[in-house]
Short mmCIF file of C-alpha atoms and ligand atoms in Angstrom, two decimals:
data_model
loop_
_atom_site.label_atom_id
_atom_site.label_comp_id
_atom_site.label_asym_id
_atom_site.label_seq_id
_atom_site.Cartn_x
_atom_site.Cartn_y
_atom_site.Cartn_z
CA MET A 195 -6.35 -1.36 67.11
CA SER A 196 -3.88 -3.04 64.75
CA SER A 197 -0.30 -1.93 65.14
CA GLN A 198 1.97 -0.81 62.32
CA LEU A 199 5.34 -2.59 62.39
CA LEU A 200 8.20 -0.08 62.19
CA THR A 201 10.61 -2.39 60.37
CA GLY A 202 14.23 -1.37 59.95
CA LEU A 203 14.87 -2.62 56.42
CA PRO A 204 13.37 0.31 54.47
CA VAL A 205 15.26 2.69 56.78
CA ALA A 206 18.52 0.80 56.20
CA LYS A 207 17.91 0.81 52.42
CA ASN A 208 17.66 4.61 52.38
CA LEU A 209 20.88 4.91 54.43
CA ARG A 210 22.65 2.55 52.00
CA ALA A 211 21.50 4.71 49.08
CA ASP A 212 22.97 7.78 50.84
CA THR A 213 26.24 5.88 51.37
CA ALA A 214 26.33 4.94 47.68
CA ARG A 215 25.92 8.64 46.79
CA ASN A 216 28.88 9.53 49.02
CA ILE A 217 31.02 6.75 47.52
CA LYS A 218 30.15 8.04 44.05
CA ALA A 219 31.14 11.58 45.06
CA LEU A 220 34.49 10.20 46.24
CA SER A 221 35.22 8.24 43.05
CA GLY A 222 38.17 9.68 41.19
CA THR A 223 39.51 11.47 44.27
CA GLY A 224 41.70 8.55 45.33
CA VAL A 225 39.98 8.44 48.74
CA VAL A 226 38.32 5.20 49.83
CA PRO A 227 36.30 5.38 53.08
CA LYS A 228 37.96 3.23 55.69
CA LEU A 229 36.60 1.92 58.98
CA ALA A 230 38.70 0.30 61.72
CA VAL A 231 37.13 -1.94 64.36
CA VAL A 232 39.26 -2.51 67.46
CA LEU A 233 38.42 -5.73 69.24
CA ALA A 234 39.71 -7.38 72.43
CA THR A 235 37.20 -10.05 73.34
CA ASP A 236 36.19 -13.59 72.41
CA ASN A 237 32.54 -12.81 73.23
CA GLU A 238 30.42 -14.69 70.67
CA SER A 239 27.72 -12.03 70.23
CA THR A 240 30.41 -9.37 69.66
CA ALA A 241 32.04 -11.61 67.05
CA TRP A 242 28.64 -11.98 65.37
CA TYR A 243 28.15 -8.19 65.34
CA VAL A 244 31.65 -7.53 63.96
CA ARG A 245 31.03 -10.05 61.17
CA SER A 246 27.85 -8.15 60.26
CA ILE A 247 29.85 -4.88 60.15
CA VAL A 248 32.46 -6.48 57.86
CA ARG A 249 29.71 -7.85 55.59
CA GLN A 250 27.93 -4.49 55.41
CA ALA A 251 31.23 -2.72 54.69
CA ALA A 252 31.94 -5.07 51.76
CA GLU A 253 28.43 -4.45 50.36
CA SER A 254 28.90 -0.67 50.75
CA ALA A 255 32.42 -0.47 49.19
CA VAL A 256 33.83 0.76 52.50
CA HIS A 257 37.21 -0.68 53.51
CA CYS A 258 37.06 -2.32 56.93
CA ASP A 259 40.04 -3.42 59.05
CA VAL A 260 39.40 -5.51 62.15
CA VAL A 261 42.21 -4.96 64.64
CA ASP A 262 41.75 -8.02 66.86
CA LEU A 263 44.05 -7.80 69.88
CA GLY A 264 42.56 -10.86 71.60
CA PRO A 265 40.86 -11.17 75.00
CA GLN A 266 44.16 -10.90 76.90
CA ALA A 267 45.02 -7.47 75.44
CA SER A 268 46.37 -4.93 77.92
CA GLY A 269 45.19 -1.34 78.24
CA TRP A 270 48.56 -0.30 76.84
CA GLN A 271 48.13 -2.42 73.67
CA LEU A 272 44.66 -0.99 73.14
CA GLN A 273 45.98 2.53 73.68
CA GLU A 274 48.77 2.03 71.11
CA ALA A 275 46.33 0.62 68.53
CA LEU A 276 43.87 3.49 69.00
CA GLN A 277 46.58 6.15 68.86
CA ALA A 278 47.93 4.69 65.60
CA LEU A 279 44.45 4.68 64.05
CA ALA A 280 43.76 8.21 65.30
CA GLU A 281 46.88 9.42 63.43
CA ASP A 282 46.36 7.31 60.30
CA ARG A 283 45.02 9.69 57.62
CA ALA A 284 43.63 6.77 55.60
CA VAL A 285 41.27 5.80 58.46
CA HIS A 286 38.02 7.79 58.62
CA GLY A 287 36.05 5.94 61.29
CA ILE A 288 37.07 4.03 64.44
CA ILE A 289 34.93 1.67 66.52
CA LEU A 290 36.14 0.46 69.91
CA GLN A 291 34.10 -2.68 70.39
CA THR A 292 32.85 -3.70 73.84
CA PRO A 293 33.18 -5.66 76.06
CA LEU A 294 36.80 -4.80 76.81
CA PRO A 295 39.12 -6.91 79.00
CA ALA A 296 38.50 -6.52 82.75
CA GLY A 297 40.48 -3.75 84.39
CA VAL A 298 41.04 -1.52 81.34
CA ASP A 299 39.77 2.05 81.49
CA ALA A 300 37.12 2.03 78.74
CA ALA A 301 36.32 5.76 78.96
CA ALA A 302 40.02 6.72 78.76
CA LEU A 303 40.45 4.50 75.70
CA ALA A 304 37.31 5.87 73.99
CA ALA A 305 38.65 9.38 74.62
CA LEU A 306 41.59 8.53 72.30
CA ILE A 307 39.22 8.40 69.31
CA PRO A 308 39.20 11.88 67.73
CA PRO A 309 35.59 13.20 67.57
CA HIS A 310 35.76 13.47 63.74
CA LYS A 311 36.53 9.71 63.54
CA ASP A 312 34.23 8.73 66.42
CA ILE A 313 31.51 7.34 64.15
CA ASP A 314 30.09 5.19 66.98
CA GLY A 315 29.86 8.10 69.42
CA ALA A 316 31.99 6.36 72.07
CA ASN A 317 34.23 9.29 73.11
CA PRO A 318 32.63 11.08 76.12
CA GLU A 319 33.47 14.31 74.28
CA SER A 320 31.01 13.31 71.54
CA LEU A 321 28.18 13.02 74.09
CA GLY A 322 29.20 16.36 75.63
CA ARG A 323 29.18 18.04 72.23
CA LEU A 324 25.78 16.52 71.51
CA ALA A 325 24.41 17.90 74.80
CA ALA A 326 25.89 21.30 73.95
CA GLY A 327 24.19 21.29 70.54
CA LEU A 328 27.51 21.07 68.67
CA PRO A 329 28.14 18.79 65.67
CA ALA A 330 28.94 15.28 66.94
CA TYR A 331 28.25 11.64 66.21
CA ALA A 332 25.61 10.29 68.58
CA ALA A 333 25.97 6.67 69.68
CA THR A 334 24.87 4.62 66.67
CA THR A 335 22.00 2.76 68.34
CA ALA A 336 20.50 5.98 69.68
CA GLN A 337 20.69 7.54 66.21
CA ALA A 338 19.22 4.36 64.68
CA ALA A 339 16.14 4.71 66.93
CA ILE A 340 15.75 8.30 65.68
CA GLU A 341 16.17 7.18 62.05
CA VAL A 342 13.32 4.69 62.55
CA LEU A 343 11.03 7.31 64.15
CA GLU A 344 11.78 9.88 61.44
CA HIS A 345 11.43 7.42 58.55
CA TYR A 346 7.90 6.56 59.74
CA GLN A 347 7.17 10.25 60.33
CA VAL A 348 6.35 9.83 64.01
CA PRO A 349 5.79 13.36 65.40
CA LEU A 350 8.36 14.31 68.06
CA ALA A 351 8.22 18.10 68.41
CA GLY A 352 6.19 19.02 71.48
CA GLU A 353 5.43 15.36 72.20
CA HIS A 354 6.11 13.66 75.51
CA VAL A 355 8.66 10.88 74.88
CA THR A 356 9.77 8.46 77.58
CA VAL A 357 13.12 6.71 77.22
CA ILE A 358 13.62 3.68 79.46
CA GLY A 359 17.39 3.32 80.04
CA ARG A 360 20.14 5.85 80.77
CA SER A 361 23.27 4.20 79.38
CA MET A 362 25.97 6.03 77.45
CA VAL A 363 25.22 3.93 74.35
CA VAL A 364 21.45 4.37 74.17
CA GLY A 365 19.47 6.28 76.81
CA LYS A 366 21.60 9.39 77.39
CA PRO A 367 22.46 10.21 73.75
CA LEU A 368 18.89 9.37 72.69
CA ALA A 369 17.48 11.85 75.22
CA GLN A 370 19.74 14.53 73.69
CA LEU A 371 18.71 13.66 70.12
CA LEU A 372 15.03 13.86 71.14
CA LEU A 373 15.51 17.19 72.94
CA ALA A 374 17.17 18.54 69.80
CA ARG A 375 13.94 17.61 67.98
CA ASP A 376 11.87 19.56 70.53
CA ALA A 377 10.41 16.53 72.28
CA THR A 378 9.61 16.72 76.00
CA VAL A 379 11.80 13.91 77.31
CA THR A 380 11.55 11.77 80.43
CA THR A 381 14.46 9.40 81.08
CA CYS A 382 13.66 6.39 83.27
CA HIS A 383 15.99 3.80 84.82
CA SER A 384 16.03 0.95 87.32
CA ARG A 385 15.41 3.30 90.28
CA THR A 386 12.46 5.10 88.66
CA LYS A 387 9.32 4.94 90.80
CA ALA A 388 5.97 4.30 89.11
CA LEU A 389 7.41 3.75 85.62
CA ALA A 390 3.90 3.38 84.18
CA SER A 391 2.96 6.92 85.23
CA HIS A 392 5.59 8.17 82.77
CA THR A 393 4.97 5.73 79.93
CA LYS A 394 1.18 6.18 80.14
CA ALA A 395 1.62 9.95 79.75
CA SER A 396 3.78 9.56 76.61
CA SER A 397 2.89 9.40 72.94
CA VAL A 398 6.25 7.71 72.20
CA VAL A 399 8.09 5.21 74.40
CA VAL A 400 11.59 3.95 73.62
CA VAL A 401 12.69 1.00 75.73
CA ALA A 402 16.39 0.12 76.04
CA ALA A 403 16.73 -1.73 79.34
CA GLY A 404 17.80 -5.22 78.30
CA LYS A 405 14.88 -6.78 80.25
CA ALA A 406 12.62 -9.10 78.26
CA GLY A 407 8.92 -8.35 78.72
CA LEU A 408 9.56 -5.15 80.72
CA LEU A 409 7.05 -3.00 78.82
CA THR A 410 3.50 -4.34 78.66
CA GLY A 411 0.37 -2.93 77.07
CA ALA A 412 -1.01 -2.04 80.53
CA GLU A 413 1.76 0.57 80.86
CA LEU A 414 0.90 2.38 77.62
CA HIS A 415 -1.42 5.11 76.49
CA GLU A 416 -3.79 3.87 73.76
CA GLY A 417 -2.35 4.74 70.33
CA SER A 418 1.23 5.38 71.43
CA VAL A 419 4.31 4.49 69.39
CA VAL A 420 6.84 2.06 70.87
CA VAL A 421 10.45 1.61 69.79
CA ASP A 422 12.05 -1.53 71.19
CA VAL A 423 15.85 -1.29 71.37
CA GLY A 424 16.34 -4.19 73.78
CA THR A 425 17.98 -7.43 72.71
CA ASN A 426 17.58 -10.50 74.88
CA VAL A 427 17.72 -14.21 74.22
CA ASP A 428 14.74 -16.28 75.38
CA GLU A 429 14.78 -19.85 76.72
CA ALA A 430 14.42 -21.22 73.18
CA GLY A 431 17.51 -19.25 72.06
CA ARG A 432 15.49 -16.68 70.07
CA LEU A 433 16.30 -12.98 69.97
CA ILE A 434 13.57 -10.93 71.69
CA GLY A 435 13.21 -7.30 72.76
CA ASP A 436 12.11 -5.59 75.98
CA VAL A 437 8.49 -5.32 74.86
CA HIS A 438 5.80 -7.82 75.84
CA THR A 439 4.59 -8.04 72.25
CA GLU A 440 1.24 -9.80 72.77
CA SER A 441 -0.07 -7.16 75.20
CA VAL A 442 1.52 -4.15 73.43
CA LEU A 443 0.27 -4.85 69.89
CA PRO A 444 -3.45 -4.29 70.71
CA VAL A 445 -2.68 -0.97 72.46
CA ALA A 446 0.15 0.66 70.47
CA ARG A 447 -0.37 2.43 67.16
CA ALA A 448 3.06 1.27 66.03
CA LEU A 449 5.88 -0.93 67.30
CA SER A 450 9.42 -1.61 66.08
CA PRO A 451 10.01 -5.36 66.07
CA VAL A 452 12.95 -7.33 67.48
CA PRO A 453 14.60 -8.69 65.43
CA GLY A 454 14.11 -6.58 62.29
CA GLY A 455 13.76 -3.13 63.86
CA VAL A 456 16.39 -0.75 65.24
CA GLY A 457 19.19 -3.35 65.10
CA THR A 458 18.78 -3.65 61.32
CA VAL A 459 19.65 0.03 60.91
CA THR A 460 22.90 0.28 62.90
CA THR A 461 25.46 -1.24 60.52
CA SER A 462 24.11 0.76 57.56
CA LEU A 463 24.41 3.90 59.67
CA LEU A 464 28.05 3.09 60.45
CA MET A 465 28.83 2.86 56.72
CA LEU A 466 27.03 6.12 55.98
CA ARG A 467 28.99 7.87 58.73
CA THR A 468 32.33 6.45 57.54
CA SER A 469 31.68 7.59 53.97
CA GLN A 470 30.53 11.00 55.23
CA ALA A 471 33.64 11.33 57.44
CA ALA A 472 35.80 10.57 54.38
CA LEU A 473 33.98 13.26 52.37
CA ASP A 474 34.26 15.77 55.22
CA THR A 475 38.02 15.15 55.51
CA LEU A 476 38.44 15.72 51.79
CA VAL A 477 36.42 18.94 51.86
CA ALA A 478 38.38 20.16 54.91
CA SER A 479 41.64 19.54 53.01
CA GLY A 480 40.41 21.91 50.29
CA GLN A 481 40.27 19.24 47.57
CA PRO A 482 37.30 19.68 45.21
CA VAL A 483 34.67 16.92 45.38
P1 NAP B 224 22.77 -1.14 79.95
O1 NAP B 224 24.04 -0.39 79.90
O2 NAP B 224 22.67 -2.39 80.76
O3 NAP B 224 21.64 -0.11 80.45
C1 NAP B 224 20.34 -0.56 80.72
C2 NAP B 224 19.54 0.62 81.26
O4 NAP B 224 18.22 0.15 81.54
C3 NAP B 224 20.10 1.20 82.56
O5 NAP B 224 20.03 2.60 82.53
C4 NAP B 224 19.19 0.60 83.62
O6 NAP B 224 19.03 1.44 84.75
C5 NAP B 224 17.87 0.50 82.87
N1 NAP B 224 17.02 -0.53 83.43
C6 NAP B 224 17.34 -1.81 83.72
N2 NAP B 224 16.29 -2.46 84.26
C7 NAP B 224 15.28 -1.56 84.32
C8 NAP B 224 13.95 -1.61 84.80
N3 NAP B 224 13.44 -2.73 85.32
N4 NAP B 224 13.19 -0.50 84.72
C9 NAP B 224 13.69 0.64 84.18
N5 NAP B 224 14.95 0.76 83.72
C10 NAP B 224 15.74 -0.33 83.79
O7 NAP B 224 22.30 -1.56 78.50
P2 NAP B 224 22.50 -0.79 77.08
O8 NAP B 224 23.87 -1.03 76.59
O9 NAP B 224 21.97 0.59 77.17
O10 NAP B 224 21.52 -1.64 76.18
C11 NAP B 224 20.14 -1.68 76.45
C12 NAP B 224 19.51 -2.76 75.60
O11 NAP B 224 19.67 -2.42 74.24
C13 NAP B 224 20.15 -4.14 75.77
O12 NAP B 224 19.16 -5.13 75.61
C14 NAP B 224 21.12 -4.21 74.62
O13 NAP B 224 21.40 -5.54 74.21
C15 NAP B 224 20.33 -3.48 73.56
N6 NAP B 224 21.15 -2.91 72.49
C16 NAP B 224 20.71 -3.09 71.23
C17 NAP B 224 21.44 -2.58 70.18
C18 NAP B 224 20.93 -2.75 68.78
O14 NAP B 224 21.64 -2.44 67.82
N7 NAP B 224 19.68 -3.17 68.62
C19 NAP B 224 22.64 -1.89 70.41
C20 NAP B 224 23.03 -1.66 71.73
C21 NAP B 224 22.28 -2.17 72.77
P3 NAP B 224 20.26 1.82 85.73
O15 NAP B 224 21.04 2.88 85.02
O16 NAP B 224 19.60 2.32 86.95
O17 NAP B 224 21.03 0.55 85.93
#
């Protein structure tokens, strides 16, 4: 069997077109979508990711402010910055970038982002709303995995989907998004016994463990669809996923590559959400769009 590659670029292109439509709808209203990224780390991979957000914002005509408080920032400084952005009517989306300095209460800080500006789904209230079936932003990476599956018309309703990983940023919100699409969802984690018994029984497997080579072809049902969310760096310094590509390709019907899969979609999704949040705010204020 030859696998289809579920590449992220066509998905991202569609999201960018939707963002452009929102920006057009806002033209003449005086409102420019604005995203704020709060940063308190000198982590190199975070810096790389923030640069890609800034670049995507510029290409999408979304204003982007990076509030860099430095790696020594205190919880109090972060709190003040987030409260100011929460109250700033010109800001439509807020991202609290991780990792945060040791000792700060990340969940308490994320809870300061109002759900309508929580375009990265970091506030625990956003995950609670998602679980309750209320409107909310799901964590961006989880939504990006769904965007990839839906773009390639992978059936989800009634299908058994296994998610490997139960973090707040991928596994848990993704399980909720899949349930909302009528999938039968199994969530696995590091304490799961007989992982293969779950993956082999699934038509779709999403792996988000951060363990290179974790999912091999021997653990899959012939013809299943695999979405690889993992990002790891191999000995040669290359970015690789959690999938053992050589053994999975002959078994899977389709596989999202790393790089070039889910990760390609996330920044475009952030811009779409910021532009949508700006539109929603305008509509809520009663101004015609
Ligand atoms: P995380 O917080 O470290 O969570 C990893 C999850 O995987 C945990 O639930 C863990 O189980 C589970 N796990 C670890 N080893 C396992 C094993 N051997 N078998 C089964 N489950 C196992 O990581 P994360 O933030 O969710 O990120 C997951 C991966 O996605 C990472 O590689 C990260 O870099 C990547 N990522 C990519 C993007 C993107 O845009 N492409 C964005 C975010 C994250 P326990 O709960 O039991 O510890």
